[in-house]
Amino acid sequence: MRRYLLFCPLVAIVLLAACNGRDQSHTTNDLDTLSADTLVADSFDEDFSTVVVPKAADELFDDFIFNFAGNRKLQRERIVFPLLTEQNGQQTYLSRSQWKMEHFFMRQGYYILLFDSERHMEIVKDTSIIRAVVEKIIFDEGTIQQYVFNRIRGTWMMTSIHKIPLTQSHNATFLAFYHQFACDPDFQANHLEKTVGFEGPDPDDDFSQMEGIITSDTWEAFAPQLPSKSLYNIVYGRPEQEGNQKIYVLRGIANGLELQMTFRRRGDTWRLSKLIT
């Protein structure tokens, strides 16, 4: 693996394309505005009742949630009705007839994961996890819709839905920072470490990765496009109190997109320290 100081304009241009960089002249974020049919087929509107879901899909929540989001019959079978919904301390219950198919992030075409460390990232592969939450984070509303799943006797079931203020999230400080980081290029440039580590495809070798250092004066060429209106986040297990490191992973569903950004909290703010494309 080769190492570079990433300052050469030609290298920057090549890697800009590789990491889905943005055109700063655009005022709208393409990740927020892409229509469903540009990312996934319209077949999500169809009834997938004929699809056979393997028993192994209950071992990992990742396998289960993709089946749950795309299979209408399975979804209705895997919800505990009447379904508890809670907002502002008020509890109501949804009946089976009131439920509407929920595709979560499948139409959007990507989702995110937030981890506190590289070791924490292994939780995705942990088959002993019995609780997971799919969060729909809506920045303009300042709210999070939490879809809670529990594995009951080896079977994943949706057991409740909770709508909470974003300020009550265990990731509240980071999410407030992230929203401004995603929206404001000047804020971004002012919230980088002195050097940002970079790992990405080698433009000279399709089968190799390269490492390098991005400095503040070259950041604009490498700055990835980030969604800023809403996010779907998956939380595995019981979240811990927010620490001083956050690893943000944006993962595409059908387009092969994979982006990883490591942030460290310095005093009362966060700074980007590493970018992997």
C-alpha positions as a Markdown table, in Angstrom:
| # | Residue | x | y | z |
|---|---|---|---|---|
| 1 | Met | 0.0 | 0.0 | 0.0 |
| 2 | Arg | 1.5 | 3.3 | -1.1 |
| 3 | Arg | 1.5 | 6.5 | 1.0 |
| 4 | Tyr | 1.1 | 10.0 | -0.3 |
| 5 | Leu | 0.8 | 13.6 | 0.8 |
| 6 | Leu | -2.3 | 14.4 | -1.1 |
| 7 | Phe | -1.8 | 17.9 | -2.5 |
| 8 | Cys | -1.3 | 17.3 | -6.3 |
| 9 | Pro | -4.3 | 18.8 | -8.2 |
| 10 | Leu | -4.3 | 15.8 | -10.6 |
| 11 | Val | -4.4 | 13.3 | -7.8 |
| 12 | Ala | -7.1 | 15.3 | -6.1 |
| 13 | Ile | -9.2 | 15.3 | -9.2 |
| 14 | Val | -8.9 | 11.5 | -9.7 |
| 15 | Leu | -9.7 | 10.8 | -6.1 |
| 16 | Leu | -12.6 | 13.3 | -6.1 |
| 17 | Ala | -14.3 | 11.1 | -8.6 |
| 18 | Ala | -13.5 | 8.0 | -6.6 |
| 19 | Cys | -15.0 | 9.3 | -3.4 |
| 20 | Asn | -18.1 | 10.9 | -4.9 |
| 21 | Gly | -17.0 | 14.4 | -4.2 |
| 22 | Arg | -19.3 | 17.3 | -4.5 |
| 23 | Asp | -19.6 | 20.4 | -6.6 |
| 24 | Gln | -19.6 | 23.2 | -4.2 |
| 25 | Ser | -21.7 | 25.3 | -6.6 |
| 26 | His | -24.7 | 23.1 | -6.0 |
| 27 | Thr | -27.0 | 24.3 | -3.2 |
| 28 | Thr | -28.9 | 21.0 | -2.9 |
| 29 | Asn | -27.5 | 17.7 | -1.8 |
| 30 | Asp | -28.0 | 15.0 | -4.4 |
| 31 | Leu | -28.0 | 12.3 | -1.7 |
| 32 | Asp | -31.0 | 14.0 | -0.2 |
| 33 | Thr | -32.9 | 14.5 | -3.5 |
| 34 | Leu | -32.2 | 11.3 | -5.5 |
| 35 | Ser | -35.5 | 9.7 | -6.4 |
| 36 | Ala | -36.2 | 6.1 | -5.4 |
| 37 | Asp | -36.1 | 4.7 | -8.9 |
| 38 | Thr | -32.5 | 6.0 | -9.5 |
| 39 | Leu | -31.3 | 3.8 | -6.6 |
| 40 | Val | -33.6 | 0.9 | -6.2 |
| 41 | Ala | -36.3 | -0.8 | -8.4 |
| 42 | Asp | -39.9 | 0.1 | -8.1 |
| 43 | Ser | -40.5 | -3.5 | -7.1 |
| 44 | Phe | -40.5 | -2.5 | -3.5 |
| 45 | Asp | -44.2 | -1.6 | -4.0 |
| 46 | Glu | -44.9 | -5.2 | -4.9 |
| 47 | Asp | -46.1 | -7.9 | -2.5 |
| 48 | Phe | -43.1 | -10.2 | -1.8 |
| 49 | Ser | -45.2 | -12.8 | -0.1 |
| 50 | Thr | -43.7 | -15.5 | -2.3 |
| 51 | Val | -40.2 | -14.8 | -1.1 |
| 52 | Val | -38.9 | -17.5 | 1.2 |
| 53 | Val | -36.9 | -16.0 | 4.1 |
| 54 | Pro | -34.2 | -18.4 | 5.3 |
| 55 | Lys | -34.1 | -19.1 | 9.1 |
| 56 | Ala | -30.5 | -17.8 | 9.1 |
| 57 | Ala | -31.8 | -14.3 | 8.5 |
| 58 | Asp | -32.7 | -14.1 | 12.1 |
| 59 | Glu | -29.1 | -14.6 | 13.3 |
| 60 | Leu | -27.9 | -11.2 | 12.1 |
| 61 | Phe | -30.1 | -8.1 | 12.4 |
| 62 | Asp | -28.6 | -6.8 | 9.1 |
| 63 | Asp | -30.0 | -9.9 | 7.2 |
| 64 | Phe | -33.4 | -9.6 | 8.9 |
| 65 | Ile | -34.0 | -5.9 | 8.4 |
| 66 | Phe | -33.4 | -6.1 | 4.6 |
| 67 | Asn | -36.0 | -8.9 | 4.4 |
| 68 | Phe | -38.3 | -7.1 | 6.7 |
| 69 | Ala | -38.2 | -3.9 | 4.6 |
| 70 | Gly | -38.8 | -5.7 | 1.3 |
| 71 | Asn | -41.3 | -8.5 | 2.2 |
| 72 | Arg | -44.8 | -7.3 | 2.9 |
| 73 | Lys | -46.0 | -10.6 | 4.3 |
| 74 | Leu | -42.9 | -11.1 | 6.5 |
| 75 | Gln | -43.3 | -7.5 | 7.9 |
| 76 | Arg | -46.9 | -8.1 | 9.1 |
| 77 | Glu | -45.8 | -11.4 | 10.7 |
| 78 | Arg | -42.9 | -9.8 | 12.5 |
| 79 | Ile | -44.8 | -6.9 | 14.3 |
| 80 | Val | -46.3 | -7.3 | 17.7 |
| 81 | Phe | -49.8 | -6.0 | 17.3 |
| 82 | Pro | -51.3 | -3.9 | 18.7 |
| 83 | Leu | -48.1 | -2.0 | 18.2 |
| 84 | Leu | -47.1 | 0.5 | 20.9 |
| 85 | Thr | -46.3 | 4.0 | 19.7 |
| 86 | Glu | -45.1 | 6.7 | 22.0 |
| 87 | Gln | -44.7 | 10.5 | 21.5 |
| 88 | Asn | -44.4 | 13.2 | 24.1 |
| 89 | Gly | -45.3 | 10.8 | 26.8 |
| 90 | Gln | -48.5 | 9.8 | 25.0 |
| 91 | Gln | -49.0 | 6.1 | 24.2 |
| 92 | Thr | -51.3 | 4.8 | 21.5 |
| 93 | Tyr | -51.5 | 1.4 | 19.8 |
| 94 | Leu | -51.7 | 0.6 | 16.1 |
| 95 | Ser | -53.8 | -2.3 | 15.0 |
| 96 | Arg | -52.8 | -4.7 | 12.1 |
| 97 | Ser | -55.3 | -3.0 | 9.8 |
| 98 | Gln | -53.8 | 0.4 | 10.5 |
| 99 | Trp | -50.3 | -0.6 | 9.6 |
| 100 | Lys | -48.8 | 0.6 | 6.3 |
| 101 | Met | -45.8 | -1.0 | 4.7 |
| 102 | Glu | -42.5 | 0.6 | 5.9 |
| 103 | His | -39.6 | 0.4 | 3.5 |
| 104 | Phe | -37.2 | 2.3 | 5.8 |
| 105 | Phe | -34.0 | 3.2 | 4.0 |
| 106 | Met | -34.6 | 1.0 | 1.0 |
| 107 | Arg | -36.0 | 3.7 | -1.2 |
| 108 | Gln | -33.4 | 6.1 | -0.1 |
| 109 | Gly | -30.7 | 3.7 | -1.2 |
| 110 | Tyr | -28.3 | 4.1 | 1.8 |
| 111 | Tyr | -28.1 | 4.2 | 5.5 |
| 112 | Ile | -25.6 | 5.1 | 8.2 |
| 113 | Leu | -24.0 | 3.5 | 11.2 |
| 114 | Leu | -22.4 | 5.4 | 14.1 |
| 115 | Phe | -19.8 | 3.6 | 16.2 |
| 116 | Asp | -17.7 | 4.7 | 19.2 |
| 117 | Ser | -14.6 | 2.8 | 18.1 |
| 118 | Glu | -13.2 | 0.3 | 15.6 |
| 119 | Arg | -13.8 | -2.4 | 18.1 |
| 120 | His | -17.4 | -1.3 | 18.5 |
| 121 | Met | -17.9 | -1.9 | 14.7 |
| 122 | Glu | -17.7 | -5.6 | 15.3 |
| 123 | Ile | -21.1 | -5.5 | 17.0 |
| 124 | Val | -22.8 | -5.7 | 13.5 |
| 125 | Lys | -21.6 | -9.4 | 13.3 |
| 126 | Asp | -22.5 | -10.3 | 16.9 |
| 127 | Thr | -25.2 | -13.0 | 16.7 |
| 128 | Ser | -25.9 | -12.7 | 20.4 |
| 129 | Ile | -27.5 | -9.2 | 20.0 |
| 130 | Ile | -31.2 | -9.3 | 21.0 |
| 131 | Arg | -32.1 | -5.6 | 20.6 |
| 132 | Ala | -31.8 | -3.2 | 17.6 |
| 133 | Val | -33.3 | 0.1 | 16.7 |
| 134 | Val | -33.7 | 1.6 | 13.3 |
| 135 | Glu | -33.7 | 5.4 | 13.7 |
| 136 | Lys | -35.1 | 7.9 | 11.2 |
| 137 | Ile | -33.4 | 11.2 | 12.0 |
| 138 | Ile | -35.1 | 14.3 | 10.7 |
| 139 | Phe | -33.0 | 17.3 | 11.1 |
| 140 | Asp | -35.5 | 20.0 | 10.1 |
| 141 | Glu | -38.0 | 18.7 | 12.7 |
| 142 | Gly | -35.3 | 18.0 | 15.3 |
| 143 | Thr | -36.8 | 14.6 | 15.9 |
| 144 | Ile | -35.9 | 10.9 | 15.8 |
| 145 | Gln | -38.4 | 8.1 | 15.0 |
| 146 | Gln | -37.2 | 4.9 | 16.7 |
| 147 | Tyr | -38.4 | 1.6 | 15.4 |
| 148 | Val | -37.5 | -0.9 | 18.2 |
| 149 | Phe | -36.8 | -4.6 | 17.4 |
| 150 | Asn | -36.3 | -7.4 | 19.9 |
| 151 | Arg | -35.2 | -11.0 | 19.2 |
| 152 | Ile | -37.8 | -13.1 | 21.0 |
| 153 | Arg | -37.2 | -16.8 | 21.2 |
| 154 | Gly | -34.7 | -16.5 | 18.3 |
| 155 | Thr | -37.0 | -14.4 | 16.1 |
| 156 | Trp | -36.7 | -10.7 | 15.4 |
| 157 | Met | -39.9 | -8.8 | 16.1 |
| 158 | Met | -40.8 | -5.0 | 16.0 |
| 159 | Thr | -42.1 | -4.3 | 19.4 |
| 160 | Ser | -42.6 | -0.5 | 19.6 |
| 161 | Ile | -42.1 | 2.9 | 17.9 |
| 162 | His | -41.0 | 6.0 | 19.8 |
| 163 | Lys | -40.7 | 9.5 | 18.5 |
| 164 | Ile | -38.2 | 11.6 | 20.6 |
| 165 | Pro | -36.5 | 15.0 | 20.3 |
| 166 | Leu | -33.1 | 14.8 | 18.7 |
| 167 | Thr | -31.7 | 16.3 | 21.9 |
| 168 | Gln | -32.6 | 13.1 | 23.8 |
| 169 | Ser | -30.5 | 10.9 | 21.5 |
| 170 | His | -27.4 | 9.3 | 22.9 |
| 171 | Asn | -25.7 | 10.8 | 19.8 |
| 172 | Ala | -27.2 | 14.2 | 20.3 |
| 173 | Thr | -23.9 | 16.2 | 20.5 |
| 174 | Phe | -22.5 | 14.5 | 17.4 |
| 175 | Leu | -25.7 | 14.8 | 15.4 |
| 176 | Ala | -26.0 | 18.5 | 16.0 |
| 177 | Phe | -22.4 | 18.9 | 14.9 |
| 178 | Tyr | -22.8 | 16.6 | 11.9 |
| 179 | His | -25.8 | 18.5 | 10.5 |
| 180 | Gln | -23.8 | 21.7 | 10.4 |
| 181 | Phe | -20.7 | 19.8 | 9.0 |
| 182 | Ala | -22.8 | 18.4 | 6.2 |
| 183 | Cys | -24.5 | 21.7 | 5.3 |
| 184 | Asp | -21.7 | 24.3 | 5.6 |
| 185 | Pro | -18.4 | 24.0 | 3.6 |
| 186 | Asp | -16.8 | 26.7 | 5.7 |
| 187 | Phe | -17.7 | 25.0 | 8.9 |
| 188 | Gln | -16.3 | 21.8 | 7.5 |
| 189 | Ala | -13.0 | 23.4 | 6.7 |
| 190 | Asn | -12.7 | 24.8 | 10.2 |
| 191 | His | -13.4 | 21.4 | 11.8 |
| 192 | Leu | -10.6 | 19.3 | 10.5 |
| 193 | Glu | -7.6 | 18.0 | 12.4 |
| 194 | Lys | -4.3 | 19.6 | 11.2 |
| 195 | Thr | -4.0 | 16.6 | 8.9 |
| 196 | Val | -6.7 | 14.2 | 7.9 |
| 197 | Gly | -5.7 | 10.6 | 7.2 |
| 198 | Phe | -7.0 | 9.2 | 3.9 |
| 199 | Glu | -7.5 | 5.7 | 2.5 |
| 200 | Gly | -9.0 | 5.0 | -0.8 |
| 201 | Pro | -8.7 | 3.3 | -4.2 |
| 202 | Asp | -5.4 | 3.7 | -6.0 |
| 203 | Pro | -6.1 | 5.5 | -9.3 |
| 204 | Asp | -3.1 | 3.7 | -10.9 |
| 205 | Asp | -4.1 | 0.2 | -9.8 |
| 206 | Asp | -7.7 | -1.0 | -9.6 |
| 207 | Phe | -6.7 | -3.8 | -7.1 |
| 208 | Ser | -4.8 | -1.6 | -4.6 |
| 209 | Gln | -5.6 | 0.9 | -1.9 |
| 210 | Met | -3.6 | 4.0 | -1.2 |
| 211 | Glu | -3.0 | 6.0 | 2.0 |
| 212 | Gly | -2.2 | 9.6 | 2.3 |
| 213 | Ile | -2.7 | 12.9 | 4.2 |
| 214 | Ile | -5.2 | 15.6 | 3.3 |
| 215 | Thr | -4.5 | 19.1 | 4.5 |
| 216 | Ser | -6.9 | 21.9 | 4.9 |
| 217 | Asp | -6.0 | 23.6 | 1.6 |
| 218 | Thr | -6.8 | 20.4 | -0.3 |
| 219 | Trp | -9.9 | 19.4 | 1.6 |
| 220 | Glu | -12.4 | 21.0 | -0.8 |
| 221 | Ala | -11.3 | 18.5 | -3.5 |
| 222 | Phe | -11.9 | 15.5 | -1.3 |
| 223 | Ala | -14.9 | 16.6 | 0.7 |
| 224 | Pro | -17.6 | 13.9 | 0.2 |
| 225 | Gln | -21.2 | 14.6 | -0.4 |
| 226 | Leu | -23.1 | 14.0 | 2.8 |
| 227 | Pro | -26.9 | 13.8 | 3.4 |
| 228 | Ser | -28.2 | 16.7 | 5.5 |
| 229 | Lys | -32.0 | 16.5 | 5.6 |
| 230 | Ser | -32.6 | 13.0 | 7.1 |
| 231 | Leu | -30.7 | 9.9 | 8.0 |
| 232 | Tyr | -31.5 | 6.3 | 8.8 |
| 233 | Asn | -29.2 | 4.9 | 11.5 |
| 234 | Ile | -29.1 | 1.4 | 12.9 |
| 235 | Val | -28.3 | 1.0 | 16.6 |
| 236 | Tyr | -27.3 | -2.5 | 17.7 |
| 237 | Gly | -27.8 | -3.5 | 21.4 |
| 238 | Arg | -28.0 | -0.9 | 24.2 |
| 239 | Pro | -26.2 | 2.3 | 23.3 |
| 240 | Glu | -23.6 | 3.6 | 25.7 |
| 241 | Gln | -23.1 | 7.2 | 26.7 |
| 242 | Glu | -21.6 | 9.3 | 24.0 |
| 243 | Gly | -17.8 | 9.2 | 24.0 |
| 244 | Asn | -15.0 | 11.3 | 22.5 |
| 245 | Gln | -14.8 | 9.4 | 19.2 |
| 246 | Lys | -17.4 | 8.7 | 16.5 |
| 247 | Ile | -17.0 | 6.6 | 13.4 |
| 248 | Tyr | -19.6 | 7.6 | 10.8 |
| 249 | Val | -20.2 | 4.9 | 8.1 |
| 250 | Leu | -22.4 | 5.7 | 5.1 |
| 251 | Arg | -23.3 | 2.5 | 3.3 |
| 252 | Gly | -25.1 | 2.2 | -0.1 |
| 253 | Ile | -27.5 | -0.6 | -0.7 |
| 254 | Ala | -27.4 | -1.1 | -4.5 |
| 255 | Asn | -24.7 | 1.3 | -5.7 |
| 256 | Gly | -21.6 | 0.0 | -3.8 |
| 257 | Leu | -21.1 | 3.2 | -2.0 |
| 258 | Glu | -19.0 | 2.9 | 1.2 |
| 259 | Leu | -17.8 | 6.0 | 3.1 |
| 260 | Gln | -16.2 | 6.0 | 6.6 |
| 261 | Met | -15.3 | 9.2 | 8.5 |
| 262 | Thr | -13.7 | 9.2 | 12.0 |
| 263 | Phe | -14.3 | 12.2 | 14.2 |
| 264 | Arg | -12.7 | 13.1 | 17.6 |
| 265 | Arg | -14.1 | 15.4 | 20.1 |
| 266 | Arg | -11.7 | 18.2 | 21.1 |
| 267 | Gly | -13.1 | 20.2 | 24.0 |
| 268 | Asp | -16.7 | 21.2 | 23.1 |
| 269 | Thr | -16.6 | 20.4 | 19.4 |
| 270 | Trp | -15.8 | 17.6 | 17.0 |
| 271 | Arg | -13.1 | 17.4 | 14.3 |
| 272 | Leu | -12.6 | 15.1 | 11.4 |
| 273 | Ser | -9.4 | 13.0 | 11.7 |
| 274 | Lys | -9.7 | 10.3 | 9.0 |
| 275 | Leu | -11.6 | 9.6 | 5.7 |
| 276 | Ile | -11.9 | 6.2 | 4.1 |
| 277 | Thr | -13.6 | 5.8 | 0.7 |
